Coordinates of C-alpha atoms and ligand atoms in Angstrom, one line a residue:
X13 CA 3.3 5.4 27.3
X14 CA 1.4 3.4 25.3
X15 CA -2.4 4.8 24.2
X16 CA -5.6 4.1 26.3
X17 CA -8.8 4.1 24.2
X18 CA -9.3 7.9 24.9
X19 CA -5.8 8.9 24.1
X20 CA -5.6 6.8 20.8
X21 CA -9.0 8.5 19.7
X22 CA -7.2 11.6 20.3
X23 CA -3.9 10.4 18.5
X24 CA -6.4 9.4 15.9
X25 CA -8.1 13.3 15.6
X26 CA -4.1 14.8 15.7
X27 CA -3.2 12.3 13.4
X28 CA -2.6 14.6 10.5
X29 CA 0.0 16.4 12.5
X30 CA 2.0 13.1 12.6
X31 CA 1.5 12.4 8.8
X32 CA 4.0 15.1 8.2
X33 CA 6.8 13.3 8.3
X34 CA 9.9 13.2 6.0
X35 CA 10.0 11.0 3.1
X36 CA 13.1 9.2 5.3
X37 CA 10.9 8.4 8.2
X38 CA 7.7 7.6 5.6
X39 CA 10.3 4.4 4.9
X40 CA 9.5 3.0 8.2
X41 CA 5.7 2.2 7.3
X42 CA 6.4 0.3 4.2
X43 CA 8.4 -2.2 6.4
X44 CA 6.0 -2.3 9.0
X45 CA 3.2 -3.2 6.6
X46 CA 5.4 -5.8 5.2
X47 CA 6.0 -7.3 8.1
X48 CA 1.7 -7.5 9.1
X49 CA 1.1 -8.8 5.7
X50 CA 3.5 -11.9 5.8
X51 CA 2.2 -12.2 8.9
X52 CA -1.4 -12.5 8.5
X53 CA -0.4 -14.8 5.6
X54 CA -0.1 -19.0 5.0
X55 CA 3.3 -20.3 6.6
X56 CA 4.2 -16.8 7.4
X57 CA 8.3 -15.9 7.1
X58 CA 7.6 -13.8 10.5
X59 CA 5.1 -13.3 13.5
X60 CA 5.0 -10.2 14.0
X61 CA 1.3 -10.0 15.6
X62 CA 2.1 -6.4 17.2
X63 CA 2.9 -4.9 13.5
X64 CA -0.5 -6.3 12.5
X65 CA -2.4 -4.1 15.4
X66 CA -0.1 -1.1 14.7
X67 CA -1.3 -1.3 10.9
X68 CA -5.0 -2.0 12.0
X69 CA -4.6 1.7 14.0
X70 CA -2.7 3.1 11.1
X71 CA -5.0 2.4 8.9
X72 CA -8.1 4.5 10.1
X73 CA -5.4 7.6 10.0
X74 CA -3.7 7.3 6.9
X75 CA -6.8 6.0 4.7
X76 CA -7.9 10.2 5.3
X77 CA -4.7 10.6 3.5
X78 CA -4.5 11.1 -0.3
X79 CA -1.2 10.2 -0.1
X80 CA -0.3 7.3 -2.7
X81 CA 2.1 5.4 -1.0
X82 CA -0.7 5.3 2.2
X83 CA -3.6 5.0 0.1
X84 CA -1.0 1.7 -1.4
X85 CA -0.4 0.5 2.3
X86 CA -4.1 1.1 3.3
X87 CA -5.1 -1.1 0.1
X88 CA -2.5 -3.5 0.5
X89 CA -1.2 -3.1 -2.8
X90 CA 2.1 -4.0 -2.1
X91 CA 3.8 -6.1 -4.0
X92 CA 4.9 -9.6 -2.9
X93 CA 8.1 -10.3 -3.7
X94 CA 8.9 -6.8 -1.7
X95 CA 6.6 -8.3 1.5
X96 CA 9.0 -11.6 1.8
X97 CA 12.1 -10.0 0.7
X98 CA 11.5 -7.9 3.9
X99 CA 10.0 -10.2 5.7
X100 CA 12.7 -12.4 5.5
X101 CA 15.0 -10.1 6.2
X102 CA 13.8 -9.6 9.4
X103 CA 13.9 -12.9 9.9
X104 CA 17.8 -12.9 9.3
X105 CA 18.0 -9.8 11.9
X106 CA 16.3 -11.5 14.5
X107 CA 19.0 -14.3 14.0
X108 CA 22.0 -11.8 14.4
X109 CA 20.7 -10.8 17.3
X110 CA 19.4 -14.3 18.7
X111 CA 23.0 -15.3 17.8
X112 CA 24.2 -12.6 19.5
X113 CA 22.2 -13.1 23.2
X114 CA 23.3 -16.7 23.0
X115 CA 26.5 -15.9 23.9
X116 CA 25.8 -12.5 25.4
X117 CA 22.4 -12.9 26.9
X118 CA 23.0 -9.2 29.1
X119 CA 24.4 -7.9 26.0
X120 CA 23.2 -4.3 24.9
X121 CA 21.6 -4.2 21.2
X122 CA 21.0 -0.7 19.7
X123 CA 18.4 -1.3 17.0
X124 CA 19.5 1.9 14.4
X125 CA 16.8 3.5 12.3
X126 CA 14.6 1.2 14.1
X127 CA 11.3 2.3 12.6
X128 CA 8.2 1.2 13.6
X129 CA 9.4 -3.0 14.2
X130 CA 8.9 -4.5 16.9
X131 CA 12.1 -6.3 17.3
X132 CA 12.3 -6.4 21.1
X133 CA 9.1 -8.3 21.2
X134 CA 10.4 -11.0 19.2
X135 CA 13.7 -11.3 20.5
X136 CA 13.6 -10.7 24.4
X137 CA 15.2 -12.8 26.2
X138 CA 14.2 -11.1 29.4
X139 CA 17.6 -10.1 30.3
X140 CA 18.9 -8.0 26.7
X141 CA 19.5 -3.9 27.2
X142 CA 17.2 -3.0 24.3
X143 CA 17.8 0.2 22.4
X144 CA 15.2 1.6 19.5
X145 CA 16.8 4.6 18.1
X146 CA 15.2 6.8 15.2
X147 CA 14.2 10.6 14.1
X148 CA 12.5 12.0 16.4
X149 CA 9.2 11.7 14.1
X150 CA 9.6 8.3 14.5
X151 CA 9.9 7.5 17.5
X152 CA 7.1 10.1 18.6
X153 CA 4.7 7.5 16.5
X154 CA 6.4 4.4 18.3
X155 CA 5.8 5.6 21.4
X156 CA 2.2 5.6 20.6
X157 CA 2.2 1.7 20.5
X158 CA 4.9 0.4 22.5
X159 CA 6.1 0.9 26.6
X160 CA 9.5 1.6 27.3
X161 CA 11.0 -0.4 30.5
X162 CA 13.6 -0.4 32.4
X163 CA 15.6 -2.6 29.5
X164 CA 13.6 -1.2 26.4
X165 CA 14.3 2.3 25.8
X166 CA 14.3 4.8 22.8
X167 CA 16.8 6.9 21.6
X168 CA 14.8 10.3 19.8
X169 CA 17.6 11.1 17.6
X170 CA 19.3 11.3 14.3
X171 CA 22.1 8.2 14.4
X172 CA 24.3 10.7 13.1
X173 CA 23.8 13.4 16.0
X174 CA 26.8 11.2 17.6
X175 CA 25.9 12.6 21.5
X176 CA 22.9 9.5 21.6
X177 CA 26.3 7.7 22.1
X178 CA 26.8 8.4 25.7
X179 CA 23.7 7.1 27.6
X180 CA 24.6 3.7 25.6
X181 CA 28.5 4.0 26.8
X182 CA 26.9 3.9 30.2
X183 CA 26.3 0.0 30.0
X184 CA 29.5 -2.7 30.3
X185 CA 28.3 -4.4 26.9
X186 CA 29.2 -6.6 24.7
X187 CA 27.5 -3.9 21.8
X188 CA 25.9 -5.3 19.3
X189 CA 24.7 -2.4 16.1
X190 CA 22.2 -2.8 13.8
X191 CA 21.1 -1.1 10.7
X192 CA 18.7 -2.8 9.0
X193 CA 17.2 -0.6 6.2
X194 CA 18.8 2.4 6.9
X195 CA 22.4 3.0 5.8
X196 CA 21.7 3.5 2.1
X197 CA 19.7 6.4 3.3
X198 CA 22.5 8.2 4.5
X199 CA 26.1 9.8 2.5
X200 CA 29.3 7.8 2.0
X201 CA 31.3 10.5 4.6
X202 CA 28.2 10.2 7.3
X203 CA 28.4 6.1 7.5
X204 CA 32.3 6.1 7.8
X205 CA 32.2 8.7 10.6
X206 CA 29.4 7.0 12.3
X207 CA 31.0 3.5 11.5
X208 CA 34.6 5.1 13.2
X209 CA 33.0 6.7 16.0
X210 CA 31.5 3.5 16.7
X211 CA 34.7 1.5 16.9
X212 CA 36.4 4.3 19.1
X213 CA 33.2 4.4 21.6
X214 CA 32.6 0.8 21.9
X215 CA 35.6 -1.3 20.9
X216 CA 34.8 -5.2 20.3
X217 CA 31.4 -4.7 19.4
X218 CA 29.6 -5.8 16.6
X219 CA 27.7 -3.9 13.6
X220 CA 25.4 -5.7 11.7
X221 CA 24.0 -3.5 8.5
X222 CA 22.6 -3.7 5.5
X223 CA 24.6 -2.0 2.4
X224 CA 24.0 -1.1 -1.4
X225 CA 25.9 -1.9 -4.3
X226 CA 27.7 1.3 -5.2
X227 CA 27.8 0.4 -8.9
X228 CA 24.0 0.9 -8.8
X229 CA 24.2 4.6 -7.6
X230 CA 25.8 5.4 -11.0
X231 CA 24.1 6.4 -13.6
X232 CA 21.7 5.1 -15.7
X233 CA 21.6 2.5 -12.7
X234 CA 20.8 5.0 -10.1
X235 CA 17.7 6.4 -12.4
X236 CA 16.5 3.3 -12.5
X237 CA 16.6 2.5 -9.2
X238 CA 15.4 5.9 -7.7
X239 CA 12.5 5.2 -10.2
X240 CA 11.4 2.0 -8.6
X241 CA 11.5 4.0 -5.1
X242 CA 9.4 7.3 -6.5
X243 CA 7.5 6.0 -9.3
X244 CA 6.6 2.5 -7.8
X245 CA 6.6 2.2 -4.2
X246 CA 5.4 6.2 -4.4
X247 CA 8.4 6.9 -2.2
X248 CA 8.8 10.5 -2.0
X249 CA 11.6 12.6 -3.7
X250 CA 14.3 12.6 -0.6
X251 CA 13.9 8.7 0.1
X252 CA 16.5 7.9 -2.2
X253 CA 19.8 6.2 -1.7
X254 CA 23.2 7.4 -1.5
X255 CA 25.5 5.1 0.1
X256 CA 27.0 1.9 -1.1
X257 CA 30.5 -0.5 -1.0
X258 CA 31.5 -2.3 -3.8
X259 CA 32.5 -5.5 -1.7
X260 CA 31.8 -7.3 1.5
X261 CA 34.9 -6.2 3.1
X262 CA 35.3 -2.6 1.7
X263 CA 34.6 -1.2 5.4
X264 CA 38.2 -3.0 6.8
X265 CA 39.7 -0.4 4.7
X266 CA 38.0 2.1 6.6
X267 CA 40.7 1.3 9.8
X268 CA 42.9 -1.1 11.0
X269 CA 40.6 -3.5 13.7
X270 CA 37.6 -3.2 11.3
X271 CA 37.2 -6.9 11.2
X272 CA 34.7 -8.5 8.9
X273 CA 32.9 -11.1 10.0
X274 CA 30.7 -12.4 7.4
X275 CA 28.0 -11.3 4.9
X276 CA 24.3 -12.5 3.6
X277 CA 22.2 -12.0 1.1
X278 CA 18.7 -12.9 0.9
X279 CA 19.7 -15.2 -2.0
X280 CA 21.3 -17.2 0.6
X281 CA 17.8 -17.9 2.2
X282 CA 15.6 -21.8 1.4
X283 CA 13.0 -19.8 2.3
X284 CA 10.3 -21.4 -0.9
X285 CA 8.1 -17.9 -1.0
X286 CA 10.9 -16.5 -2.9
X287 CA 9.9 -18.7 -5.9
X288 CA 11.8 -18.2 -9.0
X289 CA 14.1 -14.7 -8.2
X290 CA 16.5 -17.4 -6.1
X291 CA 17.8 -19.0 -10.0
X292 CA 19.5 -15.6 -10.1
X293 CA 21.1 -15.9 -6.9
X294 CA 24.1 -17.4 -8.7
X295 CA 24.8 -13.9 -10.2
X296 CA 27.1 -11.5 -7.8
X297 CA 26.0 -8.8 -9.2
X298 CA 22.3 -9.4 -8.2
X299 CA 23.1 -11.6 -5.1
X300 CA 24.7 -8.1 -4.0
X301 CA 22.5 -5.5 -4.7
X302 CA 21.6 -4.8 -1.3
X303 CA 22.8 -7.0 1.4
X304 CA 24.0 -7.4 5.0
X305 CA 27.4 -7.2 6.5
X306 CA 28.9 -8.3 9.8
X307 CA 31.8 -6.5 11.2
X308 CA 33.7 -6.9 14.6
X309 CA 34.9 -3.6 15.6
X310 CA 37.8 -4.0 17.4
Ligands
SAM411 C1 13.3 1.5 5.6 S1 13.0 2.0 7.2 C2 13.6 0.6 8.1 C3 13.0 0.5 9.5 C4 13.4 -0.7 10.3 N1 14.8 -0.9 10.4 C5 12.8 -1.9 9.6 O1 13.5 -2.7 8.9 O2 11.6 -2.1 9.7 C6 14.4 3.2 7.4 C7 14.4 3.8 8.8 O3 15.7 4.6 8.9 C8 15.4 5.7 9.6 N2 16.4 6.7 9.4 C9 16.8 7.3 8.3 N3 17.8 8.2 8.5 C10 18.0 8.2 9.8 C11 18.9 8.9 10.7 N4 19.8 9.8 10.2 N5 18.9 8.6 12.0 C12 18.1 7.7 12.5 N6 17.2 7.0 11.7 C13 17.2 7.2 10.4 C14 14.1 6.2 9.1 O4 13.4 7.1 9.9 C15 13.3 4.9 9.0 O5 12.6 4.6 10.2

């Protein structure tokens, strides 16, 4: 249930039970705060009016916190080109999914390592089967600010703790997965089981996930870009990442009826706040650094 004034002045005086949480689920603020800043900003990329109130709550918790990514959040000392790159890559996920209710509007759409967005407020089409799933520490937060209905539910579980399967197995479908944030976070052997279990359980739906280039988890690469996650976004130590393809269509090799669909890149985007990164768009290497795949799982 969402918090009444009492219970959210209680949440607020417990709060620093709820700051312990791993550096993985600490991820899921940085987003969110990304996603109220463009919002509260000129032309923003998103509207995303409920991460704005989350962050207002936040705020009066973590700014007890000598924590330096929350005293950063708190501040809003994040820096810009981070706030539209996520921004507008929320953006593009809303798409996939808009895309996807268009010709599915009863479809079921399991939003993995979810966080603390707010994508079932923006994309509700008042018919979609909704499903949030992240660690429990996560969700235990999100439950704080957002109602579950009868077509907007949580799942309180690790994505790789395969059993959340089964209460989504219980809809018809069409399935629609996805990850947005979250893979690179896990091992190479952890995606491809989840990835296979996936097409066995719900064959001919869709996966939609974001992926890192596995030529930057080699070294000196990888130093330098677990140094940008610990040193300058003052991730901690275990948020680093792990998992990465070479090429868009490195996950067909995974199985026959792995079927890839199509891929973006936030390169790919008009979208004018990006400014002057987009001249280097042209470059493969940094067009893929992180970016999104879409797979049929058939
Ligand atoms: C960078 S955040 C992205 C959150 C959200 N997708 C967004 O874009 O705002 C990464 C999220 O992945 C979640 N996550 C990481 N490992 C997970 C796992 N094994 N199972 C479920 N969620 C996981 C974290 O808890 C965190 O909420």
């Amino acid at each position: 249930m969402a918090l009444s004034k009492n219970n959210l002045k209680e949440y607020r005086e417990n709060a620093k039970l709820n700051l312990k949480i791993s550096d993985v689920a600490a991820t899921s603020f940085v987003t969110l705060y990304c996603h109220a800043i463009e919002s509260q900003s000129n032309d923003p990329i998103l509207n995303d009016p409920k991460a704005v109130e989350i962050t207002n709550e936040l705020n009066k918790i973590l700014s007890n916190s000598e924590n330096k990514l929350y005293q950063d959040l708190v501040n809003g000392k994040l820096k810009k080109e981070l706030v539209t790159h996520i921004a507008i890559r929320a953006r593009q996920y809303d798409r996939y999914v808009n895309d996807f209710l268009k010709d599915s509007p009863e479809g079921v759409v399991v939003n993995i390592g979810c966080g603390l967005d707010s994508r079932f407020l923006r994309i509700d089409n008042g018919k979609v089967i909704f499903y949030d799933l992240d660690l429990p520490e996560v969700i235990e937060i999100k439950k704080q600010f957002f109602e579950e209905n009868d077509r907007y539910h949580f799942i309180s579980s690790s994505v790789l703790d395969h059993e959340w399967m089964s209460m989504v197995a219980e809809h018809e479908g069409p399935f629609l997965f996805v990850a947005e944030g979250v893979f690179m976070y896990l091992n190479q052997e952890d995606v491809q089981s989840l990835i296979l279990t996936l097409q066995s359980e719900f064959p001919g739906s869709e996966l939609v996930c974001e992926v890192f280039n596995s030529l930057w988890l080699k070294e000196p690469l990888r130093s330098i870009m677990n140094f940008k996650l610990q040193r300058q976004l003052h991730l901690g130590k275990d948020a680093i990442f792990n998992f990465g393809i070479r090429d868009s269509k490195e996950m067909e090799t995974w199985n026959t009826g792995i079927e890839f669909l199509d891929d973006w890149s936030y390169f790919d985007s008009d979208e004018e706040k990006l400014g002057w990164i987009k001249i280097f768009g042209w470059i493969e290497f940094i067009r893929k650094t992180q970016w999104t795949v879409h797979y049929k799982l058939n």
